[in-house]
PDB file of C-alpha atoms and ligand atoms in Angstrom:
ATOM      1  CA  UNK A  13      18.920 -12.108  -8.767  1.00  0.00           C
ATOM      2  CA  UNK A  14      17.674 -15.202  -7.428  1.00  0.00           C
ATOM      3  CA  UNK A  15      13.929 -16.188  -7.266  1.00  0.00           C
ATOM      4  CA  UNK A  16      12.990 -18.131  -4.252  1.00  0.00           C
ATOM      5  CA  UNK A  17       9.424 -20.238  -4.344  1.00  0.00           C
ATOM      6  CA  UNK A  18      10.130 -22.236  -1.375  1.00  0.00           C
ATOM      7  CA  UNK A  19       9.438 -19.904   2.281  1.00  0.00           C
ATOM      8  CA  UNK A  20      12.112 -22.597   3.909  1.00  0.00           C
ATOM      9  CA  UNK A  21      14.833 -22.063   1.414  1.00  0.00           C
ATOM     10  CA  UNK A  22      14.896 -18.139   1.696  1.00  0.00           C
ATOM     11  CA  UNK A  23      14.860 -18.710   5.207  1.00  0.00           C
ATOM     12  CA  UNK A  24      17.882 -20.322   5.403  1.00  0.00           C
ATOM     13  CA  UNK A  25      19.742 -18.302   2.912  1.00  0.00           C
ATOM     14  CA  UNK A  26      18.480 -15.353   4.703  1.00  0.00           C
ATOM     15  CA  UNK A  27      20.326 -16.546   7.589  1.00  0.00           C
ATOM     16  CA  UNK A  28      23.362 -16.936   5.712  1.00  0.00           C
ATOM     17  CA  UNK A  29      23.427 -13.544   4.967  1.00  0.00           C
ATOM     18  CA  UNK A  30      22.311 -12.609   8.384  1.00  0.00           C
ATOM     19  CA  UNK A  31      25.827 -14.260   9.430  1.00  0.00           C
ATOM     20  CA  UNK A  32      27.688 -12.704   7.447  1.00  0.00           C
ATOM     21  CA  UNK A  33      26.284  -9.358   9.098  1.00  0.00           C
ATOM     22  CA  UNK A  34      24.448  -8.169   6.260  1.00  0.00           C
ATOM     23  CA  UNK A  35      21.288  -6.055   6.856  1.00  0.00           C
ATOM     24  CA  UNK A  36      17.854  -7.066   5.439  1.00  0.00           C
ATOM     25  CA  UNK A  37      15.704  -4.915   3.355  1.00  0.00           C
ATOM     26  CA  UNK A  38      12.185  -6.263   2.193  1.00  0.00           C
ATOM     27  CA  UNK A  39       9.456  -4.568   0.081  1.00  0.00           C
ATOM     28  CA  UNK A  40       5.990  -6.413  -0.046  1.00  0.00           C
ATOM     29  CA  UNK A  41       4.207  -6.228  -3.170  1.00  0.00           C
ATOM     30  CA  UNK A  42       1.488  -7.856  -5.469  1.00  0.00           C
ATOM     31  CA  UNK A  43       3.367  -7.263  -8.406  1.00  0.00           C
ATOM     32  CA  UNK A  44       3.213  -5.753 -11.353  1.00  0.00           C
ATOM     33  CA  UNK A  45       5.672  -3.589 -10.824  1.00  0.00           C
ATOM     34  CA  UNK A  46       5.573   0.142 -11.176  1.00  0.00           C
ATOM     35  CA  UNK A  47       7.794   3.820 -10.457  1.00  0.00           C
ATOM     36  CA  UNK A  48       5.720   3.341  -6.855  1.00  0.00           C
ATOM     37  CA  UNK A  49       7.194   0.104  -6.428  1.00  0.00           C
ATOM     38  CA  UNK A  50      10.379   1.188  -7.201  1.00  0.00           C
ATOM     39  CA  UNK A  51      11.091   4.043  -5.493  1.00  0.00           C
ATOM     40  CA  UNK A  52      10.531   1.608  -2.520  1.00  0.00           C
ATOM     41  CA  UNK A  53      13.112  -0.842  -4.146  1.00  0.00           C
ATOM     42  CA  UNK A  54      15.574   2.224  -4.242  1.00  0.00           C
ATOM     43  CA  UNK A  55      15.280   3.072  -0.766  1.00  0.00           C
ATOM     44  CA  UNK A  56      15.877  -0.730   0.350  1.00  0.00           C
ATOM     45  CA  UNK A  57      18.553  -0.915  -2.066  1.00  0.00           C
ATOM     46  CA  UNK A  58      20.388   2.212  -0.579  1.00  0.00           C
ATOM     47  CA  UNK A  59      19.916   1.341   3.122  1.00  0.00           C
ATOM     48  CA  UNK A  60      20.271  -2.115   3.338  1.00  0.00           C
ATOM     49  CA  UNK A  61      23.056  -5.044   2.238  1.00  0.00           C
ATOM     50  CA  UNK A  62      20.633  -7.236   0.848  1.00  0.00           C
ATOM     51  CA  UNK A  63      17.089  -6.513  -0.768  1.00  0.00           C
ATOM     52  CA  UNK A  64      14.264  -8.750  -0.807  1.00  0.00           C
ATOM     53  CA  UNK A  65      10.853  -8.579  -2.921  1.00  0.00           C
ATOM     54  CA  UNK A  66       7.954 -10.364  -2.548  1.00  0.00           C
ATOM     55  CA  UNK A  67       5.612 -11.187  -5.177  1.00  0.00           C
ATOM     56  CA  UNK A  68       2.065 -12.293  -3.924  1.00  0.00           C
ATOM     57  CA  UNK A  69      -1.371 -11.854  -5.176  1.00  0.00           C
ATOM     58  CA  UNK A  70      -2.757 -12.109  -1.526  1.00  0.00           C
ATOM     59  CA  UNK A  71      -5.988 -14.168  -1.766  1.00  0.00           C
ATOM     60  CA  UNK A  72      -7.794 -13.577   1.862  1.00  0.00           C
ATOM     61  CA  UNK A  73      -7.281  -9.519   1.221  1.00  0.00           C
ATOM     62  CA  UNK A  74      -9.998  -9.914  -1.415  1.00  0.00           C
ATOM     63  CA  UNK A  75     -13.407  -9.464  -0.850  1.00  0.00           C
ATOM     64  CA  UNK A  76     -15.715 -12.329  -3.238  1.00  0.00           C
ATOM     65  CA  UNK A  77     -16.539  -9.419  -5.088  1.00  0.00           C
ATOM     66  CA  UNK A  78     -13.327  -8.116  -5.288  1.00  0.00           C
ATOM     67  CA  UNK A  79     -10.398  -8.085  -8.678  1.00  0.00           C
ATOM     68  CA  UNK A  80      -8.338 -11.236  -7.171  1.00  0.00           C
ATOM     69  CA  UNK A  81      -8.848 -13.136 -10.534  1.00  0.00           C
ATOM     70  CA  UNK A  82      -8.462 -10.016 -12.631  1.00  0.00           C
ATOM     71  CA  UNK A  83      -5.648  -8.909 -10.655  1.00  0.00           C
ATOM     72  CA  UNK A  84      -2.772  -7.655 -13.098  1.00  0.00           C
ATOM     73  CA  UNK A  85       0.011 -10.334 -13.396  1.00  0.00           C
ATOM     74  CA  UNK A  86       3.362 -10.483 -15.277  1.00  0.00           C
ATOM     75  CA  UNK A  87       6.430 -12.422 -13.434  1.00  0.00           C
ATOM     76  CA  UNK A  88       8.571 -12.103 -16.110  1.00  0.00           C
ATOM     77  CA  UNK A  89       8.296  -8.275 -16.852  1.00  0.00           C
ATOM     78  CA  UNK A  90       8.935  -8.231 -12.656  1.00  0.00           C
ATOM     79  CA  UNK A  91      12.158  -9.989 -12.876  1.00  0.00           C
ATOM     80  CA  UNK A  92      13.488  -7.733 -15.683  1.00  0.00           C
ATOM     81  CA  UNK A  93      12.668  -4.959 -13.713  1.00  0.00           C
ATOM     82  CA  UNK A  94      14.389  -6.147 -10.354  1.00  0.00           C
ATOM     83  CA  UNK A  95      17.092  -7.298 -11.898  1.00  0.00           C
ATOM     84  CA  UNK A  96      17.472  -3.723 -13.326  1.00  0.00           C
ATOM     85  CA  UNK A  97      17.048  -2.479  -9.655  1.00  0.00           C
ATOM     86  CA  UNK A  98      19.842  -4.664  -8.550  1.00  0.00           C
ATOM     87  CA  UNK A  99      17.557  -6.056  -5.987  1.00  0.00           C
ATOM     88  CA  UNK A 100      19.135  -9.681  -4.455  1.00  0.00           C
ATOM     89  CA  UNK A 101      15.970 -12.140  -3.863  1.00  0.00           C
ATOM     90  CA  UNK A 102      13.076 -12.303  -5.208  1.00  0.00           C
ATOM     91  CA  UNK A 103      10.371 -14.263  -3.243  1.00  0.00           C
ATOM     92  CA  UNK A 104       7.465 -15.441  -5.333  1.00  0.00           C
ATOM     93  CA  UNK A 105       5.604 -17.956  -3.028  1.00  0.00           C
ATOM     94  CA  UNK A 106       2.365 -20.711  -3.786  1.00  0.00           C
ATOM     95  CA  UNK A 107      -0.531 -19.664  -1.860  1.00  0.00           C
ATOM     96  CA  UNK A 108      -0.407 -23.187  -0.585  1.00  0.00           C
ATOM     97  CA  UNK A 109       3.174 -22.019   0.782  1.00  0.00           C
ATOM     98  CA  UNK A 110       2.151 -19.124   2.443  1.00  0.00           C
ATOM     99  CA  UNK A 111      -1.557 -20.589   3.677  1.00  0.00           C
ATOM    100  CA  UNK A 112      -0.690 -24.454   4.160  1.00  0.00           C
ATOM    101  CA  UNK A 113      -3.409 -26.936   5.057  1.00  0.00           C
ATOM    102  CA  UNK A 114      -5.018 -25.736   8.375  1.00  0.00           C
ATOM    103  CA  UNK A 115      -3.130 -22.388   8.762  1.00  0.00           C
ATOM    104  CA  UNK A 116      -4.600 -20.545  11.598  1.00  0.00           C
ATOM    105  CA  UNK A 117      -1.804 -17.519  11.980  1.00  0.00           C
ATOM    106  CA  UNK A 118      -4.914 -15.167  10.944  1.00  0.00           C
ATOM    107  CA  UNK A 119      -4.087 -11.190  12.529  1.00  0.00           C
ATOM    108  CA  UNK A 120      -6.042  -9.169  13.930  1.00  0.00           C
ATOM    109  CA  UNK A 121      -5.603  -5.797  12.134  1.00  0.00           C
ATOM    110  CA  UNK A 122      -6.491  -3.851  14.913  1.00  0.00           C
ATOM    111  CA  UNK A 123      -8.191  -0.067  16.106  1.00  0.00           C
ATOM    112  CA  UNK A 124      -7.102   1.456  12.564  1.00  0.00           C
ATOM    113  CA  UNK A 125      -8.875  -1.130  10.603  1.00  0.00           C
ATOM    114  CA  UNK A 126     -12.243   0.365  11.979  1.00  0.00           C
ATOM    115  CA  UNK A 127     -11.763   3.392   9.613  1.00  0.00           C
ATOM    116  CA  UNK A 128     -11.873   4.698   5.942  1.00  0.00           C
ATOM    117  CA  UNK A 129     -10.550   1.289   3.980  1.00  0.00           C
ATOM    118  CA  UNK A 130     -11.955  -0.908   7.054  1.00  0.00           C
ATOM    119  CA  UNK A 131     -15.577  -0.969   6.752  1.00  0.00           C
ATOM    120  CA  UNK A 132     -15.721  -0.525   2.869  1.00  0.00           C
ATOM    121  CA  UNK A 133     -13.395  -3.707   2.691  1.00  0.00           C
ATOM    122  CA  UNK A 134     -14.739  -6.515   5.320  1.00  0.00           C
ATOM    123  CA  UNK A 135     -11.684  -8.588   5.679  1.00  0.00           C
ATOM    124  CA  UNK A 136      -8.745  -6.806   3.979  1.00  0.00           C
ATOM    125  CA  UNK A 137      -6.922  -5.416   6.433  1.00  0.00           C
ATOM    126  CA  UNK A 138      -6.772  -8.794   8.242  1.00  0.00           C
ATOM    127  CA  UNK A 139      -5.846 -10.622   5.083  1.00  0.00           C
ATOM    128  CA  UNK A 140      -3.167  -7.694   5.016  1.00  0.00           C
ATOM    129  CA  UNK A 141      -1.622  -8.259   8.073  1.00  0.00           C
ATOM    130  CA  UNK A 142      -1.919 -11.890   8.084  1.00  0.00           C
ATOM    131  CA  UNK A 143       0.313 -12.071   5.291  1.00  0.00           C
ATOM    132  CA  UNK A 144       2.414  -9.306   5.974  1.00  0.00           C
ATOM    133  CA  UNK A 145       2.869 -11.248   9.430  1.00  0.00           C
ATOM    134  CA  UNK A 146       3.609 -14.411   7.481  1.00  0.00           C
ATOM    135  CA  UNK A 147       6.774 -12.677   5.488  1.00  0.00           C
ATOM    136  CA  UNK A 148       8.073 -10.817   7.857  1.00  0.00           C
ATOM    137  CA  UNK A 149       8.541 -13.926  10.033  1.00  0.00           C
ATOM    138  CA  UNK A 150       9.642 -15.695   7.000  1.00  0.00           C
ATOM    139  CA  UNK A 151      12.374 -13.122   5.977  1.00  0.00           C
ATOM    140  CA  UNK A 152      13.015 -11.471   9.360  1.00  0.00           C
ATOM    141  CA  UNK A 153      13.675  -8.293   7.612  1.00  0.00           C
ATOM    142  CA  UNK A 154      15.582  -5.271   9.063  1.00  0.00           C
ATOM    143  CA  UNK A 155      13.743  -2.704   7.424  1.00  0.00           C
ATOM    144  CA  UNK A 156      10.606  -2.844   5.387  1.00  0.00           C
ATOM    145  CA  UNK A 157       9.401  -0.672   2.945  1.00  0.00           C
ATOM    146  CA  UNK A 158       5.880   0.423   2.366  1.00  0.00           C
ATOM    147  CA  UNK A 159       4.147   2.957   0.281  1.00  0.00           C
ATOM    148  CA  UNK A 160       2.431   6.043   1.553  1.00  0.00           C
ATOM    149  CA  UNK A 161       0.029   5.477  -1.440  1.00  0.00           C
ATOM    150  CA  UNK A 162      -1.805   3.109   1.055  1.00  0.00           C
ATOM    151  CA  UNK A 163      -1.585   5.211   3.979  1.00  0.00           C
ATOM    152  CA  UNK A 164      -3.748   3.255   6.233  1.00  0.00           C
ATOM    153  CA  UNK A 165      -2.100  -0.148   5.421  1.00  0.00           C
ATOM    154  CA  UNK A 166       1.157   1.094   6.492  1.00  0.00           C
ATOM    155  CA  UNK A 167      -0.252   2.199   9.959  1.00  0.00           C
ATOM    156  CA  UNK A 168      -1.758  -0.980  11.149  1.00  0.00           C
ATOM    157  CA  UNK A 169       1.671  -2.835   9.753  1.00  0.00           C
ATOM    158  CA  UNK A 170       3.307  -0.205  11.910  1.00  0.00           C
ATOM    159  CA  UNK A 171       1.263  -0.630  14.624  1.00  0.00           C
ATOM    160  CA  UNK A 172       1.765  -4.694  14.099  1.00  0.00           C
ATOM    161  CA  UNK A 173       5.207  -4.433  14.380  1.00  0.00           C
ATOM    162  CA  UNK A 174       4.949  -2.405  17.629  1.00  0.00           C
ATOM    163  CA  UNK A 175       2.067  -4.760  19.440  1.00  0.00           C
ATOM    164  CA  UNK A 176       4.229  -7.813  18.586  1.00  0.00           C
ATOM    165  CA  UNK A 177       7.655  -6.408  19.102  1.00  0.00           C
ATOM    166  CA  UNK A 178       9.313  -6.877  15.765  1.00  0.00           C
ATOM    167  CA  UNK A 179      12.545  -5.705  15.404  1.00  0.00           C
ATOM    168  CA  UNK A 180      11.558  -4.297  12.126  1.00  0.00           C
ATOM    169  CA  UNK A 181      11.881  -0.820  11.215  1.00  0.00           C
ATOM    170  CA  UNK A 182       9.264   0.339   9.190  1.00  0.00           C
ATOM    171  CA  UNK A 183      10.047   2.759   6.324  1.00  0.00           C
ATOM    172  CA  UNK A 184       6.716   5.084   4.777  1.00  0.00           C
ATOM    173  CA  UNK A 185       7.936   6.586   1.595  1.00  0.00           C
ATOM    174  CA  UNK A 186       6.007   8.962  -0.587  1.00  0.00           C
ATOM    175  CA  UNK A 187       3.407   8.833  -2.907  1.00  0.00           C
ATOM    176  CA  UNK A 188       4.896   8.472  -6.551  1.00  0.00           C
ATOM    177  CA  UNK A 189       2.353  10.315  -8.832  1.00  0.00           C
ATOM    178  CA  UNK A 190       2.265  10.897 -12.740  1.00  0.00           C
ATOM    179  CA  UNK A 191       3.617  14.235 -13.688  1.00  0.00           C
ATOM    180  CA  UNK A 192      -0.519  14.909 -13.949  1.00  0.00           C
ATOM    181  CA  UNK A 193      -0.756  14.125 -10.634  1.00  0.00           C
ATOM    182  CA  UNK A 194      -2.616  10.391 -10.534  1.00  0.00           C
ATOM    183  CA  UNK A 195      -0.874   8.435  -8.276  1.00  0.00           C
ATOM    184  CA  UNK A 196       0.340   5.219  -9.493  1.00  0.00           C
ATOM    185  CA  UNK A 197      -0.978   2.300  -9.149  1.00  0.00           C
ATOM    186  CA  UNK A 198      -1.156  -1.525 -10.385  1.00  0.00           C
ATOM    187  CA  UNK A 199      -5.014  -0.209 -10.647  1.00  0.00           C
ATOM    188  CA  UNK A 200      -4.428   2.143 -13.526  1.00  0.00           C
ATOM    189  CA  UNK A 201      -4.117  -0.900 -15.599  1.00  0.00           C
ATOM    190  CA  UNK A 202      -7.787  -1.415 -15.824  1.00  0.00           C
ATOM    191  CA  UNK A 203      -8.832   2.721 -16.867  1.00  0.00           C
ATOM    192  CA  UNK A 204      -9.621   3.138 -20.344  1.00  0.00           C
ATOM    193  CA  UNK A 205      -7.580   6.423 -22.112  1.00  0.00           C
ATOM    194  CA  UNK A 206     -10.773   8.339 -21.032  1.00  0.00           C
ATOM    195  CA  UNK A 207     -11.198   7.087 -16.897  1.00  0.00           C
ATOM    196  CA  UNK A 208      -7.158   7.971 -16.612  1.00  0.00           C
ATOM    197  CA  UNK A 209      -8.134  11.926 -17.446  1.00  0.00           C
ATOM    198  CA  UNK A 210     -11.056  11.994 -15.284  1.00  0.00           C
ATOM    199  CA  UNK A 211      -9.099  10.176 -12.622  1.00  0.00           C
ATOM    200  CA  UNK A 212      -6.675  13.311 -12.434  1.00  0.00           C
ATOM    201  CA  UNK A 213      -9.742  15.095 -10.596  1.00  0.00           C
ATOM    202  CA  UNK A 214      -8.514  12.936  -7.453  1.00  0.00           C
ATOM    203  CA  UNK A 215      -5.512  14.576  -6.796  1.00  0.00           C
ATOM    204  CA  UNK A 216      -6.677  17.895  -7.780  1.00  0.00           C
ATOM    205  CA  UNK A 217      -9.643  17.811  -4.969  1.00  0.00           C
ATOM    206  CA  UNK A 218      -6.949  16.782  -2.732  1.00  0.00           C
ATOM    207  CA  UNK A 219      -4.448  19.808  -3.809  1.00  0.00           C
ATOM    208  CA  UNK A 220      -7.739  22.165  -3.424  1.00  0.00           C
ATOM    209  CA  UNK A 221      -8.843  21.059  -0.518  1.00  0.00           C
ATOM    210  CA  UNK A 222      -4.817  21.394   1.088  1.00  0.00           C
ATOM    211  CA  UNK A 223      -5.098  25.218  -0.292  1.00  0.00           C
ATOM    212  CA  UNK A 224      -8.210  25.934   1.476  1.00  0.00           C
ATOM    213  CA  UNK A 225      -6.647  24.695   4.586  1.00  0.00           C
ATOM    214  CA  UNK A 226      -3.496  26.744   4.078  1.00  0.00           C
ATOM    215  CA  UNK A 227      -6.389  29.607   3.430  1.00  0.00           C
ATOM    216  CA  UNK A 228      -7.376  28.918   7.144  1.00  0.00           C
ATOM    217  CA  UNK A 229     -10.203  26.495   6.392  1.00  0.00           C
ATOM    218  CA  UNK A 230     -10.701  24.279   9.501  1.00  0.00           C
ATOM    219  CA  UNK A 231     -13.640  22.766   9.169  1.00  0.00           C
ATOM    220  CA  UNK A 232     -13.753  19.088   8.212  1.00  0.00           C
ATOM    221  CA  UNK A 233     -17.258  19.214   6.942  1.00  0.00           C
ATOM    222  CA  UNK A 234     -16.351  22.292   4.593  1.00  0.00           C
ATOM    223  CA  UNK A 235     -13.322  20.519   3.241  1.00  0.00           C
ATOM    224  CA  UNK A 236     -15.031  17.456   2.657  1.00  0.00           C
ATOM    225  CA  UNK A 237     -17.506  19.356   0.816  1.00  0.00           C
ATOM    226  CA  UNK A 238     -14.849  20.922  -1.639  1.00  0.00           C
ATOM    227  CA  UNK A 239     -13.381  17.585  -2.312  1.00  0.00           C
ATOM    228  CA  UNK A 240     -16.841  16.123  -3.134  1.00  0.00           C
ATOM    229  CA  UNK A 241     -17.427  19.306  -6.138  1.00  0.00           C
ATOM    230  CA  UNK A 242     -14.738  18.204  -8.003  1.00  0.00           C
ATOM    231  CA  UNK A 243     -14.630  14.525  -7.692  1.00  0.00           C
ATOM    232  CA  UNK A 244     -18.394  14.602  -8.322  1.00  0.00           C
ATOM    233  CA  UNK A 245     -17.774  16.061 -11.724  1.00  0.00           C
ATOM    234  CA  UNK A 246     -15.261  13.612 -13.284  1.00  0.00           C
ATOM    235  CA  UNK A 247     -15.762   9.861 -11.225  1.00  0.00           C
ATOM    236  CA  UNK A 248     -18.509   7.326 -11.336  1.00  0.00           C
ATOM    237  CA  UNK A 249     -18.979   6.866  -7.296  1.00  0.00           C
ATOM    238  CA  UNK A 250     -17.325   8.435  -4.335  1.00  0.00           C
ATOM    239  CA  UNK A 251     -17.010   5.383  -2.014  1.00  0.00           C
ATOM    240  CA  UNK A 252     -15.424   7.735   0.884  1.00  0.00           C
ATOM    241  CA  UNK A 253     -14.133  11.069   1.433  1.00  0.00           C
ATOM    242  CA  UNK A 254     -12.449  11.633   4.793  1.00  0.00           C
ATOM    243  CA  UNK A 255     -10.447  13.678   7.099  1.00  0.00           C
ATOM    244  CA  UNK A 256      -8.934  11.926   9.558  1.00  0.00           C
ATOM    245  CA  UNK A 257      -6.099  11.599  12.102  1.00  0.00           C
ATOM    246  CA  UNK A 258      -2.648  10.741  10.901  1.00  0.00           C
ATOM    247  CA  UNK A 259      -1.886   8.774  13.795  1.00  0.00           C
ATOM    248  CA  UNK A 260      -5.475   6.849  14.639  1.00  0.00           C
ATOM    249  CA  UNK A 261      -7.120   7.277  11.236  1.00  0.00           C
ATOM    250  CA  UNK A 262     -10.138   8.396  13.238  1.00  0.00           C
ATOM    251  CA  UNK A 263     -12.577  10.936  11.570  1.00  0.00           C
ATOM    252  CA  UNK A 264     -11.554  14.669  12.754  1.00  0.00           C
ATOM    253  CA  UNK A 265     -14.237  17.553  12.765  1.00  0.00           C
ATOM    254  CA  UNK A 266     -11.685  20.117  12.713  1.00  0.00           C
ATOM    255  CA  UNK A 267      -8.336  20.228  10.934  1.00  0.00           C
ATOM    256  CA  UNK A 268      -5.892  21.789  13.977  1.00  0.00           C
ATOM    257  CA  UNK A 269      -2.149  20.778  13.366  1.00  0.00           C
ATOM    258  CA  UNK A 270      -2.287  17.970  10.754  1.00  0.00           C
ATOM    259  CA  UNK A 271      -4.622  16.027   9.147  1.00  0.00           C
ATOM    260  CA  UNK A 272      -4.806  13.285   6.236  1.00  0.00           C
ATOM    261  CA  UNK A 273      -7.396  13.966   3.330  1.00  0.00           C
ATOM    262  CA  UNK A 274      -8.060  10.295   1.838  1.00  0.00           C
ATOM    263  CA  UNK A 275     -10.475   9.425  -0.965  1.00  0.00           C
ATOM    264  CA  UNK A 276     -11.596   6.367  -2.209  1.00  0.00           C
ATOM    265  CA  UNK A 277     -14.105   6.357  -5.862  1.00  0.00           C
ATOM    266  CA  UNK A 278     -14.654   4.276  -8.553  1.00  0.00           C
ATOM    267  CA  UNK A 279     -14.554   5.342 -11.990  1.00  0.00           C
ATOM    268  CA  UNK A 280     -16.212   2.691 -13.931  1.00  0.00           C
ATOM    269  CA  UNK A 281     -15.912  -0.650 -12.198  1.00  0.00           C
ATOM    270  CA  UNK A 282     -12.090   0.401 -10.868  1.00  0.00           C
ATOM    271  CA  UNK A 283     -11.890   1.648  -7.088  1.00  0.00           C
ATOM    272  CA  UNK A 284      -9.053   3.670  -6.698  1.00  0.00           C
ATOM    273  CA  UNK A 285      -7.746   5.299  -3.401  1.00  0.00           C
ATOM    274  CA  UNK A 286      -5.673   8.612  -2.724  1.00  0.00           C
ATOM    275  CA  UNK A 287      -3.975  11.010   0.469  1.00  0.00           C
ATOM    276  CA  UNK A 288      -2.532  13.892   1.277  1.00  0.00           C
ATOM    277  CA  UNK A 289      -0.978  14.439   4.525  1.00  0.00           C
ATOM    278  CA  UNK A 290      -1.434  18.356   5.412  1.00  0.00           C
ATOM    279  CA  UNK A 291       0.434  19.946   8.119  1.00  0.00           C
ATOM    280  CA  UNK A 292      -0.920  23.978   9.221  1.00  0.00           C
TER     281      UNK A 292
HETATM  282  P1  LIG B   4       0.920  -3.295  -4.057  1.00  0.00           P
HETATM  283  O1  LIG B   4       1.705  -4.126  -5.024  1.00  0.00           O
HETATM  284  O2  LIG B   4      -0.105  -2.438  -4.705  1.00  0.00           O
HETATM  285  O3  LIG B   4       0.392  -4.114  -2.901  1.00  0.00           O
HETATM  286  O4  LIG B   4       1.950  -2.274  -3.411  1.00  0.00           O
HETATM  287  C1  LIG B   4       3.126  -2.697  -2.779  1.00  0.00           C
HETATM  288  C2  LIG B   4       3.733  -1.545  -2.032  1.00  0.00           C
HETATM  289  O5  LIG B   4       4.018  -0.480  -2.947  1.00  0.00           O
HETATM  290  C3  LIG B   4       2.793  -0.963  -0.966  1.00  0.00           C
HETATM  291  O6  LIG B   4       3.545  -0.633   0.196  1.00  0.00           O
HETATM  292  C4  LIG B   4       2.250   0.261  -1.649  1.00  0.00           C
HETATM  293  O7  LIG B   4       1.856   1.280  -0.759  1.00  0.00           O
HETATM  294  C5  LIG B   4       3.441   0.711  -2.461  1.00  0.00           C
HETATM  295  N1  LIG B   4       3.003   1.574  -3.568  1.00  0.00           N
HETATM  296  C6  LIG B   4       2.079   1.285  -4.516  1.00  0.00           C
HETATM  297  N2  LIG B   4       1.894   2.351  -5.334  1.00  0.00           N
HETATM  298  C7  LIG B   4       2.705   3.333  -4.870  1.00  0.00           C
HETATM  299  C8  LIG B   4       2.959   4.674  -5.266  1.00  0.00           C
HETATM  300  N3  LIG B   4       2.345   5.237  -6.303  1.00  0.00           N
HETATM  301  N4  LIG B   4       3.844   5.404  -4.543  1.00  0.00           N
HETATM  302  C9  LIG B   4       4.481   4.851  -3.470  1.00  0.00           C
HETATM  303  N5  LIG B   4       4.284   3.593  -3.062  1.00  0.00           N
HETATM  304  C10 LIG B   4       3.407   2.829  -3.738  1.00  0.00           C
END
């Protein structure tokens, strides 16, 4: 496996490979690297002639009160692990590389952004985009891979890729939880032994509330409300709980053909997010 700093060089070795009529397979991530990550790697792997992974701690998706600095980092541990996955390049760009002097390529994260993640994050989603933008025109990948973990994210990169006419195809794979249930997450880093067992009550108001639907529960309001009983017992803060449309993300009063439950809450200082996607 190669590691690539320099966004010109991969470029042009990209190309190489391009030639030789290989296909392109890129996964996006901040790093340290998890099963989530690499269930995405696997996919990429299997589909695609080459792989590509990005490493990048994404400054402008933080908010000033945000974990940027805290962020979990370990480069090394990274490459052992993608060597391991047999992946071909990874790309672990400067921020100067990716934001040079001036940069003014800043997206525009669009309709979805206005919901669930959106307002609670001023900022994110367009930091998102704008980088996500930056790779893929950087790596000019085939297929990339995202994580239905962050549901929303994966939407507006969708809906990116249709608004500017990428000839991407995007790939949502499924959540990868702990046999408990939490799904993983870079996040889980910062919950002490006691957080992580109270932070199993996320997917369990989730797997409630999908049983009361399957029970013929319709009613957003009512489903919302079951969520909120059991999160309210084991996590610090509930920063959202939401029903919404798969497709806009848009808040739905009543749950007809499908529907995504989505949580975000904080147990001690750490905000972690969850979905399920439940079809009647
Ligand atoms: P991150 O490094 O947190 O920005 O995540 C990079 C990619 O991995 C994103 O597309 C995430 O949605 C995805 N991802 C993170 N955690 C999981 C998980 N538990 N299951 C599936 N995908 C995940």
């Amino acid at each position: 496996m190669l590691t690539i700093k320099n966004p010109r060089e991969l470029t042009s070795i990209l190309n190489r490979d391009r030639d030789q009529g290989k296909r392109i397979g890129f996964v996006p991530t901040m790093g340290y690297l998890h099963e989530g990550h690499l269930s995405l790697i696997r996919s990429a792997r299997k589909e695609n002639g080459i792989v590509v992974v990005s490493i990048f701690v994404n400054p402008i998706q933080f908010g000033p009160y945000e974990d940027f600095k805290r962020y979990p980092r370990n480069l090394k541990m990274d490459q052992r692990l993608l060597k391991q996955a047999r992946v071909d390049y990874l790309f672990a760009p400067s921020t100067n590389s990716i934001y040079p002097k001036g940069f003014r390529g800043f997206i525009d994260p669009g309709p979805l952004a206005r919901y669930l993640c959106g307002p609670k994050r001023p900022g994110h989603f367009r930091g998102v985009a704008t980088v996500v933008n930056r790779l893929f025109r950087i790596i000019q990948p085939d297929r990339a891979y995202f994580g239905a973990k962050d549901y929303q994210q994966a939407k507006i990169i969708e809906d990116m890729i249709r608004k500017f006419r990428l000839p991407i195809q995007m790939k949502i794979c499924p959540i990868v939880r702990e046999k408990n249930g939490l799904a993983i997450s870079s996040r889980n880093q910062y919950l002490s032994k006691k957080e992580r067992i109270r932070a199993r009550s996320i997917y369990r108001s989730l797997t409630e509330a999908r049983k009361q639907i399957r029970l013929g529960e319709q009613r957003a309001e009512r489903i919302k409300k079951i969520i909120r009983q059991i999160l309210l017992n084991y996590v610090d803060k509930v920063d959202y709980i939401e029903i919404v449309n798969p497709k806009t993300c848009a808040p739905i009063e009543q749950v007809k053909s499908s529907a995504l439950l989505a949580v975000a809450c904080y147990l001690g200082s750490t905000r972690l997010i969850d979905n399920l996607l439940v079809k009647r």
